[in-house]
Short mmCIF file of C-alpha atoms in Angstrom, two decimals:
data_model
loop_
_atom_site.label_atom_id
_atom_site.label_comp_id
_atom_site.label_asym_id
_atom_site.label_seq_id
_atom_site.Cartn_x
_atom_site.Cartn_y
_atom_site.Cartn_z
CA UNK S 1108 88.06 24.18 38.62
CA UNK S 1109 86.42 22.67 41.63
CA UNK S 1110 89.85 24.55 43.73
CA UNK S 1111 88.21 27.24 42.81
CA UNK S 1112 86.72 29.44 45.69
CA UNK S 1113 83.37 31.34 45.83
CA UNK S 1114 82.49 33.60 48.78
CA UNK S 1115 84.84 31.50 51.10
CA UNK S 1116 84.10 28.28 49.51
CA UNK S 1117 84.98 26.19 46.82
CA UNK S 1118 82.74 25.00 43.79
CA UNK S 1119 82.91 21.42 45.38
CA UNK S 1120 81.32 22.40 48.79
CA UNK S 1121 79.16 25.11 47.24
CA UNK S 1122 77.65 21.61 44.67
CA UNK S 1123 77.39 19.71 47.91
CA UNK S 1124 75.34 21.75 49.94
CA UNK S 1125 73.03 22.02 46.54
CA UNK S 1126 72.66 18.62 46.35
CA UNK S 1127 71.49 18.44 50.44
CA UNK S 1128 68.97 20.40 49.36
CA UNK S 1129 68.08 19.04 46.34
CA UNK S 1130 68.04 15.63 48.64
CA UNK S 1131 65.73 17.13 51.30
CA UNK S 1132 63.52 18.10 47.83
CA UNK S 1133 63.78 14.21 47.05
CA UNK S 1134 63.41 12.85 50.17
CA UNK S 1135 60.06 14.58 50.68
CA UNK S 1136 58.46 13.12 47.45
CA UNK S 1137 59.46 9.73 48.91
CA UNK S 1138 57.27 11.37 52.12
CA UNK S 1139 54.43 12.09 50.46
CA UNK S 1140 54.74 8.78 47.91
CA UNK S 1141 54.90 6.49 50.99
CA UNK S 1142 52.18 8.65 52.86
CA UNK S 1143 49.60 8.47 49.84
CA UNK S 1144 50.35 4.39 49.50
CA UNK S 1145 50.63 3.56 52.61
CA UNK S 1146 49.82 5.59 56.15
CA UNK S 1147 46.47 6.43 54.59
CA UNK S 1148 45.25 3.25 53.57
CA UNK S 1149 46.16 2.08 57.47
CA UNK S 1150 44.41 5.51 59.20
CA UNK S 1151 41.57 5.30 56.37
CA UNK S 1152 40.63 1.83 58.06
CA UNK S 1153 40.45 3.14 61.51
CA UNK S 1154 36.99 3.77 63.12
CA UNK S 1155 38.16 6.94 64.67
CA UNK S 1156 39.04 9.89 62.37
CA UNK S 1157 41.40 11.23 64.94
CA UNK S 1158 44.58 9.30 63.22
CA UNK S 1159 43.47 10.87 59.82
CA UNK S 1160 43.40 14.86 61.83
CA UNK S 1161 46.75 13.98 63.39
CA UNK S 1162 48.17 12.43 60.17
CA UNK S 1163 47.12 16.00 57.82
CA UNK S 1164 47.94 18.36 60.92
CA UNK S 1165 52.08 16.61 60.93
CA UNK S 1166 52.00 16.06 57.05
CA UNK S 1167 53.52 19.75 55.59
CA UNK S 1168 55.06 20.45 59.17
CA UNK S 1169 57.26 17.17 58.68
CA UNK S 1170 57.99 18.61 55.08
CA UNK S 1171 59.16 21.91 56.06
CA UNK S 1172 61.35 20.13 59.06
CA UNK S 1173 62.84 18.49 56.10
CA UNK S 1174 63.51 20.73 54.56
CA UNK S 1175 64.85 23.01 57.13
CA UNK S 1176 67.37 20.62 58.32
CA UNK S 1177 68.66 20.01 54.79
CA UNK S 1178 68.90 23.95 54.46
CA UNK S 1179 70.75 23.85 58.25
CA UNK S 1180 72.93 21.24 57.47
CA UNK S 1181 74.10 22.58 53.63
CA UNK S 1182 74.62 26.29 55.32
CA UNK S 1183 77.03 24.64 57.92
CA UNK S 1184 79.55 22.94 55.73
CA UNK S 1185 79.50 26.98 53.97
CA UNK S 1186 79.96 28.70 57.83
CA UNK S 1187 82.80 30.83 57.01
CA UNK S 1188 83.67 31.43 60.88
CA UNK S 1189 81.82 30.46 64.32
CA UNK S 1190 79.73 33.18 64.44
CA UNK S 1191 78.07 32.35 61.32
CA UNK S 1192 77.93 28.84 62.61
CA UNK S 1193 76.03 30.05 65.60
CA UNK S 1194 73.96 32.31 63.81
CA UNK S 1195 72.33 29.20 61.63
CA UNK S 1196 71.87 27.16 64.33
CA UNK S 1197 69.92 29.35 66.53
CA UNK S 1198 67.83 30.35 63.39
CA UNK S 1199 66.81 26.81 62.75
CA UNK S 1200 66.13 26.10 66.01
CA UNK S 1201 63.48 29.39 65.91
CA UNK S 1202 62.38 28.09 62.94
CA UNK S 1203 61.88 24.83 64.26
CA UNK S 1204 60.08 26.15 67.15
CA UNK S 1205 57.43 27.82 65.21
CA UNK S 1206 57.49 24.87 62.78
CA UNK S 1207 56.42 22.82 65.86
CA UNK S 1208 54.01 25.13 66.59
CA UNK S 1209 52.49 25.50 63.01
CA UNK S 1210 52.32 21.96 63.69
CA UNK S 1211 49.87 22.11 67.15
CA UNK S 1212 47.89 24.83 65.65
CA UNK S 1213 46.58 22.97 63.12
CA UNK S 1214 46.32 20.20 65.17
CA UNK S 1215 43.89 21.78 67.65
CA UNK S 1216 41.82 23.96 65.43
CA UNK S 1217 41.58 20.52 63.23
CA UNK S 1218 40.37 18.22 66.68
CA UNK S 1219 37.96 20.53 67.32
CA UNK S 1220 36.15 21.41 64.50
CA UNK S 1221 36.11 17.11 64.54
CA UNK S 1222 34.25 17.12 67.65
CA UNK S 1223 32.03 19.74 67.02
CA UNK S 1224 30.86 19.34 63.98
CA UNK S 1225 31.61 15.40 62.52
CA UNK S 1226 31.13 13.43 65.42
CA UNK S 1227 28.11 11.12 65.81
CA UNK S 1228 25.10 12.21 67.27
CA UNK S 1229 25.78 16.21 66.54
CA UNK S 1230 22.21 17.55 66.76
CA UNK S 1231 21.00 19.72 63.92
CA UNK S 1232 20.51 22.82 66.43
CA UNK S 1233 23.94 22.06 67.80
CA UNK S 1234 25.70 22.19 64.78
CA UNK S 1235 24.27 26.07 64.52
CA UNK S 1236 25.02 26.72 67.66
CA UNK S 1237 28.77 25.52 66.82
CA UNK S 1238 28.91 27.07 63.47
CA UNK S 1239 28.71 30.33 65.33
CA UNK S 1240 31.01 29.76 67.94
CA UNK S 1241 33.32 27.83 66.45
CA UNK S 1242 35.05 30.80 64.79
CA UNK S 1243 35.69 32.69 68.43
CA UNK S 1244 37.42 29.31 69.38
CA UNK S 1245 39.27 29.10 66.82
CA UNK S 1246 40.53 32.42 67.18
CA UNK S 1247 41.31 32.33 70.47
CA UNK S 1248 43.06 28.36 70.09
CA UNK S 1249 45.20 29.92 67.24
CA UNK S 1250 45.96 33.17 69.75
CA UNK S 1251 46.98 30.82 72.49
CA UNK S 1252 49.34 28.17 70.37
CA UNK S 1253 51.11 30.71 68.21
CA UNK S 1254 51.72 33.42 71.62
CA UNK S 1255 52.94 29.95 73.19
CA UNK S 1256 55.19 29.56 70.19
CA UNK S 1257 56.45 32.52 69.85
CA UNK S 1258 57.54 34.00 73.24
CA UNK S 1259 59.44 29.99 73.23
CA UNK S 1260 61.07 31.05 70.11
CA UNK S 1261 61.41 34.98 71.10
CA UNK S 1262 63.48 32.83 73.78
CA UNK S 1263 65.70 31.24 72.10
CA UNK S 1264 66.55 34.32 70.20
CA UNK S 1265 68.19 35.66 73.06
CA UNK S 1266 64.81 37.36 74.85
CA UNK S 1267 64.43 36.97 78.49
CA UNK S 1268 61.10 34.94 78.49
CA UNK S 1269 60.11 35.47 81.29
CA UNK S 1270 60.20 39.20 81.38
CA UNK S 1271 58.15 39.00 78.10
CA UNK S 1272 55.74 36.47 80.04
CA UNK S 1273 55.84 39.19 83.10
CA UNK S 1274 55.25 41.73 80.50
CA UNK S 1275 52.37 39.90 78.84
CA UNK S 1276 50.93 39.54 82.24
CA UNK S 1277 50.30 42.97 83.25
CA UNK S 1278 49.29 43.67 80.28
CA UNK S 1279 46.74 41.23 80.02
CA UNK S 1280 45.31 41.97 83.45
CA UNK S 1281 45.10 45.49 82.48
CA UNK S 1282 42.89 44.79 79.53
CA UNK S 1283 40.94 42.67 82.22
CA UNK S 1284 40.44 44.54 84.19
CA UNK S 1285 39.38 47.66 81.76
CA UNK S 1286 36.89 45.26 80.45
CA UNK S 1287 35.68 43.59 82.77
CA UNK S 1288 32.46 42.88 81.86
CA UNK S 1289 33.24 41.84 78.40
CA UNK S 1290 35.62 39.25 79.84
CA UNK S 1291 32.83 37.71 82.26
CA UNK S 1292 30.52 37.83 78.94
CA UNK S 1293 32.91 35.91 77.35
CA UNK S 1294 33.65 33.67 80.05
CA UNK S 1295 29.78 33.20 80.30
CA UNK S 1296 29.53 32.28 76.69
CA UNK S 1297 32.35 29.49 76.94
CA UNK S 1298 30.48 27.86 80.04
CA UNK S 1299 27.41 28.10 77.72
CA UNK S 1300 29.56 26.54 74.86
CA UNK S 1301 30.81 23.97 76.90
CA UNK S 1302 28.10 22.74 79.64
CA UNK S 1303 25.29 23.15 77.11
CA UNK S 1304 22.69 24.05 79.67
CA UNK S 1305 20.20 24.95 76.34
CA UNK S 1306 20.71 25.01 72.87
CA UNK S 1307 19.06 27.24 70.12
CA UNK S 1308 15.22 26.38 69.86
CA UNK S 1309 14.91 25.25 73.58
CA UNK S 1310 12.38 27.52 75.79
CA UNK S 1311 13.92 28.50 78.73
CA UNK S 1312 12.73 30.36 81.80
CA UNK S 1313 15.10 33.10 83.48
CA UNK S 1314 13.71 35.37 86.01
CA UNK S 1315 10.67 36.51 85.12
CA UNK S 1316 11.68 36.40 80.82
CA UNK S 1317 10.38 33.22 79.39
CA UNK S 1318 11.03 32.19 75.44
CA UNK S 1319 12.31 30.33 72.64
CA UNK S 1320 16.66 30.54 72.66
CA UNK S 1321 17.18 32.39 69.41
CA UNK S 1322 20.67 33.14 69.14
CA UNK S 1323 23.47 31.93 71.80
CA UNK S 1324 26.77 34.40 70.57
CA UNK S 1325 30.19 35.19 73.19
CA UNK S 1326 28.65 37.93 74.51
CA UNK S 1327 24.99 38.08 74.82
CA UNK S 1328 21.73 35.46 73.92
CA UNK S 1329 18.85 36.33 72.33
CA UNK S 1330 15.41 35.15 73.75
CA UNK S 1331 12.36 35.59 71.89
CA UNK S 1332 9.53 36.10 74.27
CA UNK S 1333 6.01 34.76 74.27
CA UNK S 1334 4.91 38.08 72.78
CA UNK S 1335 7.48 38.05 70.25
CA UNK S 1336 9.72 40.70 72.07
CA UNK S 1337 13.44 40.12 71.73
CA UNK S 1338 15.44 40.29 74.47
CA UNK S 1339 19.10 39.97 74.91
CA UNK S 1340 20.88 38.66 77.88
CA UNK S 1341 24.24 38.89 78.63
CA UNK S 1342 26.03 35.55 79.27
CA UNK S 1343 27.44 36.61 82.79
CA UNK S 1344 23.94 36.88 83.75
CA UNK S 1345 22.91 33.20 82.57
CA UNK S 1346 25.74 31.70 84.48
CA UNK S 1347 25.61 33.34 87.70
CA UNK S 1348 21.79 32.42 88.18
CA UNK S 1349 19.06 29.21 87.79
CA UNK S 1350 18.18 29.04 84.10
CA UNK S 1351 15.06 26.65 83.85
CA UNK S 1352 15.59 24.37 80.09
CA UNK S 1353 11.33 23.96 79.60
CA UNK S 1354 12.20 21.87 76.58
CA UNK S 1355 14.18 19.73 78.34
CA UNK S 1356 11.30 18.46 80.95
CA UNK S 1357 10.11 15.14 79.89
CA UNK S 1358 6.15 15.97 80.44
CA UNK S 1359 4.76 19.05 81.90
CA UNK S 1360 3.28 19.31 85.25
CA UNK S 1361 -0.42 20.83 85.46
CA UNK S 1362 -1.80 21.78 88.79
CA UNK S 1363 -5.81 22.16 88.84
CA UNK S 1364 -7.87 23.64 91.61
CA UNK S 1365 -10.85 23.34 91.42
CA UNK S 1366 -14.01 24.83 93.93
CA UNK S 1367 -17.15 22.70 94.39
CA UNK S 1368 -20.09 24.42 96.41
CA UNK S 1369 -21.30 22.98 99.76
CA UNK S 1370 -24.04 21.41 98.74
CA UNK S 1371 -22.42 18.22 97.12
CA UNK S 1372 -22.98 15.01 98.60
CA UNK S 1373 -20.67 12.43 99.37
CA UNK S 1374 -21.46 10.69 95.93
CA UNK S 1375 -21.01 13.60 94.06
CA UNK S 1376 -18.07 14.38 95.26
CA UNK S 1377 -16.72 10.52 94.43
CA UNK S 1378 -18.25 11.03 91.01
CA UNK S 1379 -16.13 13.88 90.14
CA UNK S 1380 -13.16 12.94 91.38
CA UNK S 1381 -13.45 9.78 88.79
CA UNK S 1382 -14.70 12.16 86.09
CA UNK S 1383 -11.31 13.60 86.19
CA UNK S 1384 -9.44 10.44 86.33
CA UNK S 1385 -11.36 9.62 82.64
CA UNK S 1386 -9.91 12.54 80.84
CA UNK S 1387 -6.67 10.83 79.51
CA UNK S 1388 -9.34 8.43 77.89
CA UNK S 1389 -11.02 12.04 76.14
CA UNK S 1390 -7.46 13.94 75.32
CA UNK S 1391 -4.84 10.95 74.28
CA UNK S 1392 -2.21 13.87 75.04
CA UNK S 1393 -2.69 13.94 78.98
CA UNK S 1394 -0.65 11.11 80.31
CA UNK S 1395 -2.71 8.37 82.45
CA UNK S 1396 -0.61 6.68 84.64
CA UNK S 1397 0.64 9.98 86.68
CA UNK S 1398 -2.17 11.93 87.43
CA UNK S 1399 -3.97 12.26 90.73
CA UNK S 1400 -7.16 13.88 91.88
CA UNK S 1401 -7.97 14.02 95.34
CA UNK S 1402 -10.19 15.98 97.64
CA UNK S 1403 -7.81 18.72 99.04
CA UNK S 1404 -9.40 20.98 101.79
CA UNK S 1405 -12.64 22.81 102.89
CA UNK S 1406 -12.36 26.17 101.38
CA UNK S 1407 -13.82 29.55 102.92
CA UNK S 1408 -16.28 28.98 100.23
CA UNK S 1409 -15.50 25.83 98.43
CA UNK S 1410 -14.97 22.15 98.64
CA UNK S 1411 -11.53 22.11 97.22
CA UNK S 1412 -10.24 19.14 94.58
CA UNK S 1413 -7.37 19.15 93.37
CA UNK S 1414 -6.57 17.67 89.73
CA UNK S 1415 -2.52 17.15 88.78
CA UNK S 1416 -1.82 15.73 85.36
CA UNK S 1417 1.19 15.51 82.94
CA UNK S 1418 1.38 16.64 79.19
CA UNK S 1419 2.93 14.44 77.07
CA UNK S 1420 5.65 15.16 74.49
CA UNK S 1421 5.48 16.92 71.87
CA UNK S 1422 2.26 17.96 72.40
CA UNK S 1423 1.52 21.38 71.91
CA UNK S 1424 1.23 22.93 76.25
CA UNK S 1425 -1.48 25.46 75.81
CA UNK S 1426 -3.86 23.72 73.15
CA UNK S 1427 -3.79 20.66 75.59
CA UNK S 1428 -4.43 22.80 78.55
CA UNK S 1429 -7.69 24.35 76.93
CA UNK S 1430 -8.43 20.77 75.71
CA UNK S 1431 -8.76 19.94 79.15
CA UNK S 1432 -10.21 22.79 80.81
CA UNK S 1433 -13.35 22.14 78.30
CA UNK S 1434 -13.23 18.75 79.29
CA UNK S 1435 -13.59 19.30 83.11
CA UNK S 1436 -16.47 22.07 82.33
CA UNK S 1437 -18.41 19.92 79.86
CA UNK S 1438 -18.27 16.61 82.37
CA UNK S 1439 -19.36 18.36 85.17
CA UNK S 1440 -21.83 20.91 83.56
CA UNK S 1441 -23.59 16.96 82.78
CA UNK S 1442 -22.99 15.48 86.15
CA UNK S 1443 -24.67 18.30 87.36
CA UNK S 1444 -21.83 19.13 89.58
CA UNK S 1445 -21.62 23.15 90.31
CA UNK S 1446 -18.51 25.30 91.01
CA UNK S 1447 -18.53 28.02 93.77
CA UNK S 1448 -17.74 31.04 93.71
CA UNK S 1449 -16.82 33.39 96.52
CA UNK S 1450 -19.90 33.64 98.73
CA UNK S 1451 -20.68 35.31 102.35
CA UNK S 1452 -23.96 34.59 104.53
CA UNK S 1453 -24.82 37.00 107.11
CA UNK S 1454 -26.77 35.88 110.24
CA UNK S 1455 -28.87 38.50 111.55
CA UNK S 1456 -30.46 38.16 115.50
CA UNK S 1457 -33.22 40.50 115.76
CA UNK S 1458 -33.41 42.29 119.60
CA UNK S 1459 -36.70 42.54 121.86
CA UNK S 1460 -37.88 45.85 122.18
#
């Protein structure tokens, strides 16, 4: 019985190639047995989680190599002729290749989506701001990896590669160069992504536009304005010029000028000076050890002073600013110190007749 022959093969090959596969079948439980007992008890103790990401991405890759080269090796010992012979070997080997890359695909899209969103010290606002971008990445990771993968395995079907790369070239700076813009938007958005020169909720200044970061997509961010006007930016524009993080600043810098008339002494003058040097003491939020006042310059009209504190953080800018505006007024309205205002005196000579 086992004599005889089936499609150019006898029973007896045709039951052994069965069994490689049914071995490749077994010998894959014994993979995932030996996995679950014991290469995750040794990557669960780890302090990284990188050995874990590495150990899922190569899990169901190794399985399908298994499985592949039981399936290669039981349709060789069934090769009627050479040309079959060299028809399953090249198709493994493509199927191989894009194995492999299954393999680095999942790989990347799994290391980054670790750093971005489960390492230590990810920041509420930046896990938005990853949550939106992260898809884009992805996309373009999985674009790159599996185009990799399969112009290599295009290759080994017989394709000149590096025609199809030469093809893929042109092409690609054709679409650049139709949209050109959108490219530089895009290229704008990764430097965003990856220099983090704001995040979502920081004030920036850009030009003359000065708000709170709304929304920070591939193309464009959204600024919401001091008078709650939206306006959207496009990245290109961000990264070309000096954006100004406000949020960032670790106190902010107040600059005072202030006009005393002509008429104040010497003593006065002292006085008011130390007046201002006593606000921190009024208005805890006005830092005390780095502000100056001095007396700056004569003045067409004025004695100048000039008064430079430092807000302190998180307290609210404007609020603290009015707090000590009042401050200044109600101090000096006391000391009886008065503030010019623009004056002129004319000197008139009278002429003999």
């Amino acid at each position: 019985m086992s004599e005889k022959v089936f499609y150019g093969n006898s029973l007896e090959d045709w039951g052994i190639s069965l069994l490689i596969i049914v071995g490749g079948l077994l010998l894959n439980q014994l993979l995932l047995l030996i996995s679950r007992m014991v290469v995750r008890p040794l990557t669960g103790k780890s302090k990284t989680r990188y050995d874990d990401i590495f150990f899922e991405a190569l899990k169901k890759p190794v399985l399908s190599g298994v499985m592949l080269a039981a399936i290669r090796v039981a349709c060789e010992r069934l090769a009627p002729d050479a040309g079959a012979h060299d028809f399953i070997v090249r198709s493994f080997h493509i199927l191989m290749i894009l194995n492999v890359t299954w393999f680095v695909a999942r790989l990347a899209v799994a290391s980054v989506e670790e750093s971005l969103f489960r390492e230590k010290g990810t920041r509420k606002k930046d896990a938005r701001l990853n949550r939106h971008l992260f898809p884009v990445v992805k996309r373009g990771l999985l674009a790159l990896v599996w185009l990799t993968g399969g112009v290599t395995a295009l290759g080994e079907a017989g394709v000149e590669a590096g025609s199809l790369w030469g093809t893929l070239g042109i092409g690609g700076l054709a679409f650049a160069l139709a949209s050109q813009e959108s490219v530089k938007n895009m290229l704008g958005g990764i430097t965003i992504f990856v220099d983090r020169p704001f995040r979502l909720g920081d004030i920036i200044r850009f030009d003359s536009i000065e708000g709170t970061v709304e929304d920070i997509g591939f193309r464009s961010t959204r600024v919401r304005t001091y008078d709650r006007r939206l306006v959207i930016i496009p990245n290109c524009k961000l990264t070309d010029v000096s954006v100004t993080n406000i949020t960032s600043e670790p106190e902010r810098r107040v600059v005072v000028t202030l006009g005393l008339t002509y008429d104040t002494r010497y003593e006065q003058m002292k006085y008011a000076l130390a007046l201002l040097k006593r606000i921190p003491q009024a208005i805890p939020e006005v830092n005390g050890q780095e502000l100056t006042a001095t007396f700056s310059d004569y003045g067409d009209s004025a004695l100048l002073v000039t008064f430079i504190y430092f807000i302190r953080k998180p307290a609210d800018i404007r609020e603290t600013v009015s707090k000590v505006n009042f401050e200044i007024l109600r101090t000096f309205n006391e000391a009886g110190l008065n503030f010019a205002f623009p004056t002129q005196t004319v000197y008139l000579e009278g002429r003999k007749a």
